[in-house]
JSON list of C-alpha atoms in Angstrom, two decimals:
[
{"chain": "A", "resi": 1323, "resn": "UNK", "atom": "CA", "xyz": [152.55, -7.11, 182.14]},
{"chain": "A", "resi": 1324, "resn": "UNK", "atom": "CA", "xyz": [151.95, -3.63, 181.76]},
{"chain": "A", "resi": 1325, "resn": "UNK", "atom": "CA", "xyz": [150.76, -2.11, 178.12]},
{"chain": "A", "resi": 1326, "resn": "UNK", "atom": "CA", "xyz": [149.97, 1.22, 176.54]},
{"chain": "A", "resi": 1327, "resn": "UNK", "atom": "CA", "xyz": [148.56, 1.37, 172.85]},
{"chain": "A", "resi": 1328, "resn": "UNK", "atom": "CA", "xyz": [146.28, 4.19, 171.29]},
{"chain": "A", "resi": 1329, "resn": "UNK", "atom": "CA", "xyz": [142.18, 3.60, 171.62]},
{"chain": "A", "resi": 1330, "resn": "UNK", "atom": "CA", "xyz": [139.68, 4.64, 169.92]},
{"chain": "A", "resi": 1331, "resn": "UNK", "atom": "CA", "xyz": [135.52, 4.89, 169.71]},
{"chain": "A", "resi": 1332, "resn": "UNK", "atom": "CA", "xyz": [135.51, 0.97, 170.75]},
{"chain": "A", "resi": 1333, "resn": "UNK", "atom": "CA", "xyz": [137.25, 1.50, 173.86]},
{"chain": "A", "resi": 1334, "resn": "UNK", "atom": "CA", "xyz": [134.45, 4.20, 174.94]},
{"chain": "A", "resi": 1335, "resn": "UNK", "atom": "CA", "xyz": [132.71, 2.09, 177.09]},
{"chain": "A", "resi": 1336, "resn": "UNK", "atom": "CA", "xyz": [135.92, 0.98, 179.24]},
{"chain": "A", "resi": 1337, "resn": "UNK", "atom": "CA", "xyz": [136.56, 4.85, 179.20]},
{"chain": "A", "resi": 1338, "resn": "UNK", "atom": "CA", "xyz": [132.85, 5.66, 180.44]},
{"chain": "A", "resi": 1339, "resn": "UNK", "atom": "CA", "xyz": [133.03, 3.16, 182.98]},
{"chain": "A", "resi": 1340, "resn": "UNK", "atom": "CA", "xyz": [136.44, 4.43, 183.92]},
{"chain": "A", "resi": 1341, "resn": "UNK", "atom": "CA", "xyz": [135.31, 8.24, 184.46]},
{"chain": "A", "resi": 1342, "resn": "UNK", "atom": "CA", "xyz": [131.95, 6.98, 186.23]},
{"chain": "A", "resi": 1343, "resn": "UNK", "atom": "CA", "xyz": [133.84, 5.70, 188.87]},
{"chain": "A", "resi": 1344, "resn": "UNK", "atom": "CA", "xyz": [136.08, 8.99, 188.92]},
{"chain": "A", "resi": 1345, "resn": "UNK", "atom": "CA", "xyz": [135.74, 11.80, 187.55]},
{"chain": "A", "resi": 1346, "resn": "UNK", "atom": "CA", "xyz": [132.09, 11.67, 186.37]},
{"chain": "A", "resi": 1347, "resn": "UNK", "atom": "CA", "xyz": [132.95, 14.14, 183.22]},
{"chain": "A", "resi": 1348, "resn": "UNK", "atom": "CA", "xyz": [131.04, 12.68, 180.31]},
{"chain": "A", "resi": 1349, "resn": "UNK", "atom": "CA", "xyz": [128.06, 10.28, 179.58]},
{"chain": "A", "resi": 1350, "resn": "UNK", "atom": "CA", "xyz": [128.68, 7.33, 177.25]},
{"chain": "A", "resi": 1351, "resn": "UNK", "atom": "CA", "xyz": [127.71, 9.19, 174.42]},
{"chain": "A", "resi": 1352, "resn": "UNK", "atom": "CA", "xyz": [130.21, 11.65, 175.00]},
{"chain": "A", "resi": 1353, "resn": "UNK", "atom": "CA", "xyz": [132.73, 9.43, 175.27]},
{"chain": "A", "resi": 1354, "resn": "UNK", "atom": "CA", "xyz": [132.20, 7.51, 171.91]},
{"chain": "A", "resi": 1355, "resn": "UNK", "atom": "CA", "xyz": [131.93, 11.54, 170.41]},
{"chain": "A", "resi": 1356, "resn": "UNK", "atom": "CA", "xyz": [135.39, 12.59, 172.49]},
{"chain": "A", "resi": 1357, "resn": "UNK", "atom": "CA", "xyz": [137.14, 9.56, 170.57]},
{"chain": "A", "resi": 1358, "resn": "UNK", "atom": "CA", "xyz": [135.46, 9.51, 167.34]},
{"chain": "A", "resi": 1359, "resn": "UNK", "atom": "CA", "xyz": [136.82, 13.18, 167.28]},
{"chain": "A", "resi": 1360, "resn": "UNK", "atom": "CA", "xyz": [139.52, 13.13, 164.70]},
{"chain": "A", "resi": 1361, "resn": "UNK", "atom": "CA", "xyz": [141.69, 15.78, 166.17]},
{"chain": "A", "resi": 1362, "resn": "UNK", "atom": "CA", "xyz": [141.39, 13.66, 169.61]},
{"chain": "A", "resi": 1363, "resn": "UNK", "atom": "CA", "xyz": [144.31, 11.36, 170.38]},
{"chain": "A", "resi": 1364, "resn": "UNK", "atom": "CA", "xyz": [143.87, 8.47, 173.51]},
{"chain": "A", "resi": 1365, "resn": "UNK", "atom": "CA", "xyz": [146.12, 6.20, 175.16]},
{"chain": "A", "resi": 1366, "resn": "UNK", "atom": "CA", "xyz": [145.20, 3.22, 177.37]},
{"chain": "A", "resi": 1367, "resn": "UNK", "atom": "CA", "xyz": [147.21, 1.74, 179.86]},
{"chain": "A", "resi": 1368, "resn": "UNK", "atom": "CA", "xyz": [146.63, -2.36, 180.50]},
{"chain": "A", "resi": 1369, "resn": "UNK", "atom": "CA", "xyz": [147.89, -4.27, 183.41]},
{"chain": "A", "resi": 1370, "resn": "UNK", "atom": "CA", "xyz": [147.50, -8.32, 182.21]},
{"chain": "A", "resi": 1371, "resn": "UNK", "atom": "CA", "xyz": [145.22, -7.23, 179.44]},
{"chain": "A", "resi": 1372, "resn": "UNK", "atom": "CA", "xyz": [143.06, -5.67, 181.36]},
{"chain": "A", "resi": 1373, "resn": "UNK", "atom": "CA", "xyz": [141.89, -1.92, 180.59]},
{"chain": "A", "resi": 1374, "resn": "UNK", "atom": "CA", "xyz": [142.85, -0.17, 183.92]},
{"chain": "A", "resi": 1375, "resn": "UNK", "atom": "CA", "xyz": [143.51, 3.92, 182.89]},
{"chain": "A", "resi": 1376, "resn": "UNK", "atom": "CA", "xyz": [143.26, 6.44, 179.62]},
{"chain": "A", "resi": 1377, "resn": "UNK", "atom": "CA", "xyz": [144.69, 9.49, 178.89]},
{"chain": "A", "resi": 1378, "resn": "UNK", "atom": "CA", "xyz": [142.81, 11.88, 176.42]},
{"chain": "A", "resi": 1379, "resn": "UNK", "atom": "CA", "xyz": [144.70, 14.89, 174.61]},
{"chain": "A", "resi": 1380, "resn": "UNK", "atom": "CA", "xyz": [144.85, 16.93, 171.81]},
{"chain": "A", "resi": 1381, "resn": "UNK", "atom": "CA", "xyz": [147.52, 18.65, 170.01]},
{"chain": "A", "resi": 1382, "resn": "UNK", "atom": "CA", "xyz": [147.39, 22.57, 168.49]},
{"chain": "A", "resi": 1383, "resn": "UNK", "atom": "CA", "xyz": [150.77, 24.32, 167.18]},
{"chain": "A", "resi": 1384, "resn": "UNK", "atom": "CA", "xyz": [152.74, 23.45, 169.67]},
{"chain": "A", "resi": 1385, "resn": "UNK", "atom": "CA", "xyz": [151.18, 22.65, 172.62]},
{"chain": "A", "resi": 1386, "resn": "UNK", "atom": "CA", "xyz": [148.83, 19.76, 173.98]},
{"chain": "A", "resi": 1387, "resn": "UNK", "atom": "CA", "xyz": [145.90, 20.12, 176.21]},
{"chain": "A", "resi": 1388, "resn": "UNK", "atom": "CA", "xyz": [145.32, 16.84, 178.48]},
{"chain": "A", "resi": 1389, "resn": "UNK", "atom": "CA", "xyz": [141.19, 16.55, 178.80]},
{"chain": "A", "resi": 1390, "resn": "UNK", "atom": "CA", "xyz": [141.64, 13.24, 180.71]},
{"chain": "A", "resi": 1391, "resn": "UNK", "atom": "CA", "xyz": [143.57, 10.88, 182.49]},
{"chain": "A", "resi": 1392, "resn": "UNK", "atom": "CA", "xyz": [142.49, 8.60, 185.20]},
{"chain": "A", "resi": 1393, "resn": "UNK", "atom": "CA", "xyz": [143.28, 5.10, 186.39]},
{"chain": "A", "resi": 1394, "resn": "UNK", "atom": "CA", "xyz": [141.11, 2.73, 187.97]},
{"chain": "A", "resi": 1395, "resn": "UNK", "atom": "CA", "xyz": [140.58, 3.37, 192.10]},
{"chain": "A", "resi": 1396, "resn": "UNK", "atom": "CA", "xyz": [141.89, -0.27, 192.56]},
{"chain": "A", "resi": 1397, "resn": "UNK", "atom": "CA", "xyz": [144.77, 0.49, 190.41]},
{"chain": "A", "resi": 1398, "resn": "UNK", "atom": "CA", "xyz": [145.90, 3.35, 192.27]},
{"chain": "A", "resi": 1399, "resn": "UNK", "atom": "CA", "xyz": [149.15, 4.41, 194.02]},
{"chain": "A", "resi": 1400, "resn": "UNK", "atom": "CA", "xyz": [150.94, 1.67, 192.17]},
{"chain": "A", "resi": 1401, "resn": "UNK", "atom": "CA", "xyz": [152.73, 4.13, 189.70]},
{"chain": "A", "resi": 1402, "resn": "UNK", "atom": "CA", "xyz": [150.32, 3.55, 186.75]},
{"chain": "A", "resi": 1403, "resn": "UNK", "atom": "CA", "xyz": [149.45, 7.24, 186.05]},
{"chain": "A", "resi": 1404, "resn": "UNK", "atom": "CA", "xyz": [153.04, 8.09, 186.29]},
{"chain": "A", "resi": 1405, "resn": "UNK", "atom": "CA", "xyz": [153.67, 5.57, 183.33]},
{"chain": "A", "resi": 1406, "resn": "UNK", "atom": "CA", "xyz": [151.04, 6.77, 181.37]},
{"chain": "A", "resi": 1407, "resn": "UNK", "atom": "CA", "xyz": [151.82, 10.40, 181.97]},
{"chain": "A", "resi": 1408, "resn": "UNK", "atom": "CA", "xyz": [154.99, 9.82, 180.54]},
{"chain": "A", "resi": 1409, "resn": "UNK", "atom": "CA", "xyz": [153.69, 7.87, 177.77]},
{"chain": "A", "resi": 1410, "resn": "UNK", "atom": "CA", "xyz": [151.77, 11.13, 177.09]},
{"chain": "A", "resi": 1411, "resn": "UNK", "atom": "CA", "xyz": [154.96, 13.39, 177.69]},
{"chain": "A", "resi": 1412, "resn": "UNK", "atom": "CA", "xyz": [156.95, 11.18, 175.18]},
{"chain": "A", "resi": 1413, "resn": "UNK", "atom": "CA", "xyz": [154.46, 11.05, 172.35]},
{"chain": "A", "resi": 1414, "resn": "UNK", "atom": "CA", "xyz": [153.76, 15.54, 172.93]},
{"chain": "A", "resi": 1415, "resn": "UNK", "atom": "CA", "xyz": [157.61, 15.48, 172.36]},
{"chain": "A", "resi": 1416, "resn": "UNK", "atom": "CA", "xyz": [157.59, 13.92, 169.25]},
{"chain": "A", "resi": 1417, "resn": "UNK", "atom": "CA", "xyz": [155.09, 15.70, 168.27]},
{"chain": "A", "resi": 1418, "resn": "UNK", "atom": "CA", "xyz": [157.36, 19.24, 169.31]},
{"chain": "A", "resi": 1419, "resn": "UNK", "atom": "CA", "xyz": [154.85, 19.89, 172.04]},
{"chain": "A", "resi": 1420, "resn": "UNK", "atom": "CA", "xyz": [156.35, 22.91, 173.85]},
{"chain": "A", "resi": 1421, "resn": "UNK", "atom": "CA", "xyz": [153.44, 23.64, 176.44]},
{"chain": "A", "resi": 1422, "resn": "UNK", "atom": "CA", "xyz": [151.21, 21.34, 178.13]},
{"chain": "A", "resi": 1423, "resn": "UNK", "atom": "CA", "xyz": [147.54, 23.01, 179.80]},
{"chain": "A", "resi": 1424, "resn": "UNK", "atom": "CA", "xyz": [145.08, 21.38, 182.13]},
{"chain": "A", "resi": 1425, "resn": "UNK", "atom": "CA", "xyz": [141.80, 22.15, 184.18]},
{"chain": "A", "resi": 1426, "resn": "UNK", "atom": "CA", "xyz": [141.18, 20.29, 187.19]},
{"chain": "A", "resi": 1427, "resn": "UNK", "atom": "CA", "xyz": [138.79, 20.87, 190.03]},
{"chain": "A", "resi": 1428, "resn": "UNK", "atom": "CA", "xyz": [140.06, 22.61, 193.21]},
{"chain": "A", "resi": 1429, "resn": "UNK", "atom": "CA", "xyz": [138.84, 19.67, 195.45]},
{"chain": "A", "resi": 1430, "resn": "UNK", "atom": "CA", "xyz": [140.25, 16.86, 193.48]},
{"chain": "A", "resi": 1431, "resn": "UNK", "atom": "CA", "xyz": [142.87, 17.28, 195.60]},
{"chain": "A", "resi": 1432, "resn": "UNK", "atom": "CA", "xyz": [144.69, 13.66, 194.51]},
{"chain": "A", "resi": 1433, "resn": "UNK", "atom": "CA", "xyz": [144.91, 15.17, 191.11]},
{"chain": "A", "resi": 1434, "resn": "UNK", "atom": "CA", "xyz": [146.23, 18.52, 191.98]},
{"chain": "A", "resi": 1435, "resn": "UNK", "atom": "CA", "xyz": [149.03, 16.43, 194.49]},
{"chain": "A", "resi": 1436, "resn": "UNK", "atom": "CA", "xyz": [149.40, 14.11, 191.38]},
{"chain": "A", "resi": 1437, "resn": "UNK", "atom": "CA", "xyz": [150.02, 17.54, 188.40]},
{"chain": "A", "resi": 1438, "resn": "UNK", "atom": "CA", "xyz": [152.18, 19.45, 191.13]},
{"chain": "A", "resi": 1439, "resn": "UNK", "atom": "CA", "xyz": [154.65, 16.21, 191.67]},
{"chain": "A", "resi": 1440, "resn": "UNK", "atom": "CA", "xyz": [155.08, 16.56, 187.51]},
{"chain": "A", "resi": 1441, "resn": "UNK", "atom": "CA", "xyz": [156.03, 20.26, 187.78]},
{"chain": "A", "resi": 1442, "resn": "UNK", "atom": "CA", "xyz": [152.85, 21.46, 186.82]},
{"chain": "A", "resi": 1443, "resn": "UNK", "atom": "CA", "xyz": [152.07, 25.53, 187.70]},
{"chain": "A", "resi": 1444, "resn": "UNK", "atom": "CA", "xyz": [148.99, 27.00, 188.39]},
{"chain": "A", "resi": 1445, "resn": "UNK", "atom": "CA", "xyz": [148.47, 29.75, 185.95]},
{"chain": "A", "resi": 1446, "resn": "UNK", "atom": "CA", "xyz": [144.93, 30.92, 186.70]},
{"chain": "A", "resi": 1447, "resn": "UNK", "atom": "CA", "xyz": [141.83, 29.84, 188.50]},
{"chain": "A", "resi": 1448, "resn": "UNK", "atom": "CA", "xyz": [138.35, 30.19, 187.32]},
{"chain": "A", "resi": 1449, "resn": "UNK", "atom": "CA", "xyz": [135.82, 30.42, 190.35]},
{"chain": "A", "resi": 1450, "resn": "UNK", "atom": "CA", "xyz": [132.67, 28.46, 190.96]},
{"chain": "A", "resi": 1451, "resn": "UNK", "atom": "CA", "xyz": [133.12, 26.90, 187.58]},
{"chain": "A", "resi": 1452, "resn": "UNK", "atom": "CA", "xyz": [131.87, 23.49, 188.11]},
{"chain": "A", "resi": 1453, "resn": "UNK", "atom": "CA", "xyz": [128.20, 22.54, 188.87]},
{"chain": "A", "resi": 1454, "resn": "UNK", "atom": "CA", "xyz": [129.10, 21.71, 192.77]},
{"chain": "A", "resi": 1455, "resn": "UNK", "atom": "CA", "xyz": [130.42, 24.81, 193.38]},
{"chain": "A", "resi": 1456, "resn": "UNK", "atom": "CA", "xyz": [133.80, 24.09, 193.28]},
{"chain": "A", "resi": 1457, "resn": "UNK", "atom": "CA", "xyz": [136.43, 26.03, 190.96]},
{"chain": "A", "resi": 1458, "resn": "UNK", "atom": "CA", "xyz": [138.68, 25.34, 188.66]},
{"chain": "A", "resi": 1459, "resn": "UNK", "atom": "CA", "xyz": [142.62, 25.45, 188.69]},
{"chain": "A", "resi": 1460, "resn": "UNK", "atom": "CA", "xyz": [143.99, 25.99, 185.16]},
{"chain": "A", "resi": 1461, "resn": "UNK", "atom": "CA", "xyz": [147.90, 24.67, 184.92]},
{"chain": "A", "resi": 1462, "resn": "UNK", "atom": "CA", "xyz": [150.77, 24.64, 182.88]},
{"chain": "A", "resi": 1463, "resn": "UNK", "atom": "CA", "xyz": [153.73, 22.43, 182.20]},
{"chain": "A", "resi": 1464, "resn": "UNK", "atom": "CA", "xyz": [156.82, 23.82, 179.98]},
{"chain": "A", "resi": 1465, "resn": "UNK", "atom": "CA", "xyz": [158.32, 20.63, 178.26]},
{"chain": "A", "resi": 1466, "resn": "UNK", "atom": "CA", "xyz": [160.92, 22.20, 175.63]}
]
């Protein structure tokens, strides 16, 4: 059975373990710090109770910027991030989110597939930003 509640600082390890095995963006410590943050909201998604993808945003005025989501590798292609996406597009439109921005890297290219299939546009692109060289793709969703 499929579940999505809110997390907090105790789920940071699941989180940590989550990005290490993805998108490698923050040590544990950062993770307990990103979720501790007050101003930070995080959803989980749980397939038989077990912890299997998060999605990490924050809300200013009216708009939401998404700093994570990921779902386990074994977990993947089976719709999950779609569900939790739209767990994350439901609670930003309660919340009178008009705009939704995003970063991701230019050769994540699963991700960038992934944002594009949800009507995502590219709105700029800031070169050689990460430490491998690669850049990133800032993009925008309108959700009115």
């Amino acid at each position: 059975m499929i579940i999505i509640k809110k997390i907090n600082e105790s789920e940071a390890k699941f989180c940590f373990l989550l990005d290490s095995e993805s998108l490698k963006l923050w040590n544990y410590e950062q993770w307990k710090s990103e979720l501790k943050n007050k101003d930070i909201k995080a959803i989980a998604i749980y397939d038989d109770k077990k912890f299997v993808g998060a999605c990490v945003f924050q809300f200013l005025l009216d708009e939401a910027e998404l700093h994570f989501i990921a779902i386990r590798s074994k977990y993947t292609r089976k719709g999950l991030g779609q569900i939790l996406f739209a767990e994350f597009l439901n609670i930003s439109k309660k919340n009178n989110i008009k705009k939704i921005f995003l970063e991701v890297s230019s050769i994540n290219l699963p991700a960038i597939k992934f944002y594009e299939n949800l009507n995502f546009k590219t709105t700029s692109i800031r070169k050689k930003y990460y430490k491998d060289g690669s850049d990133a793709i800032l993009k925008t969703k309108v959700i009115c």
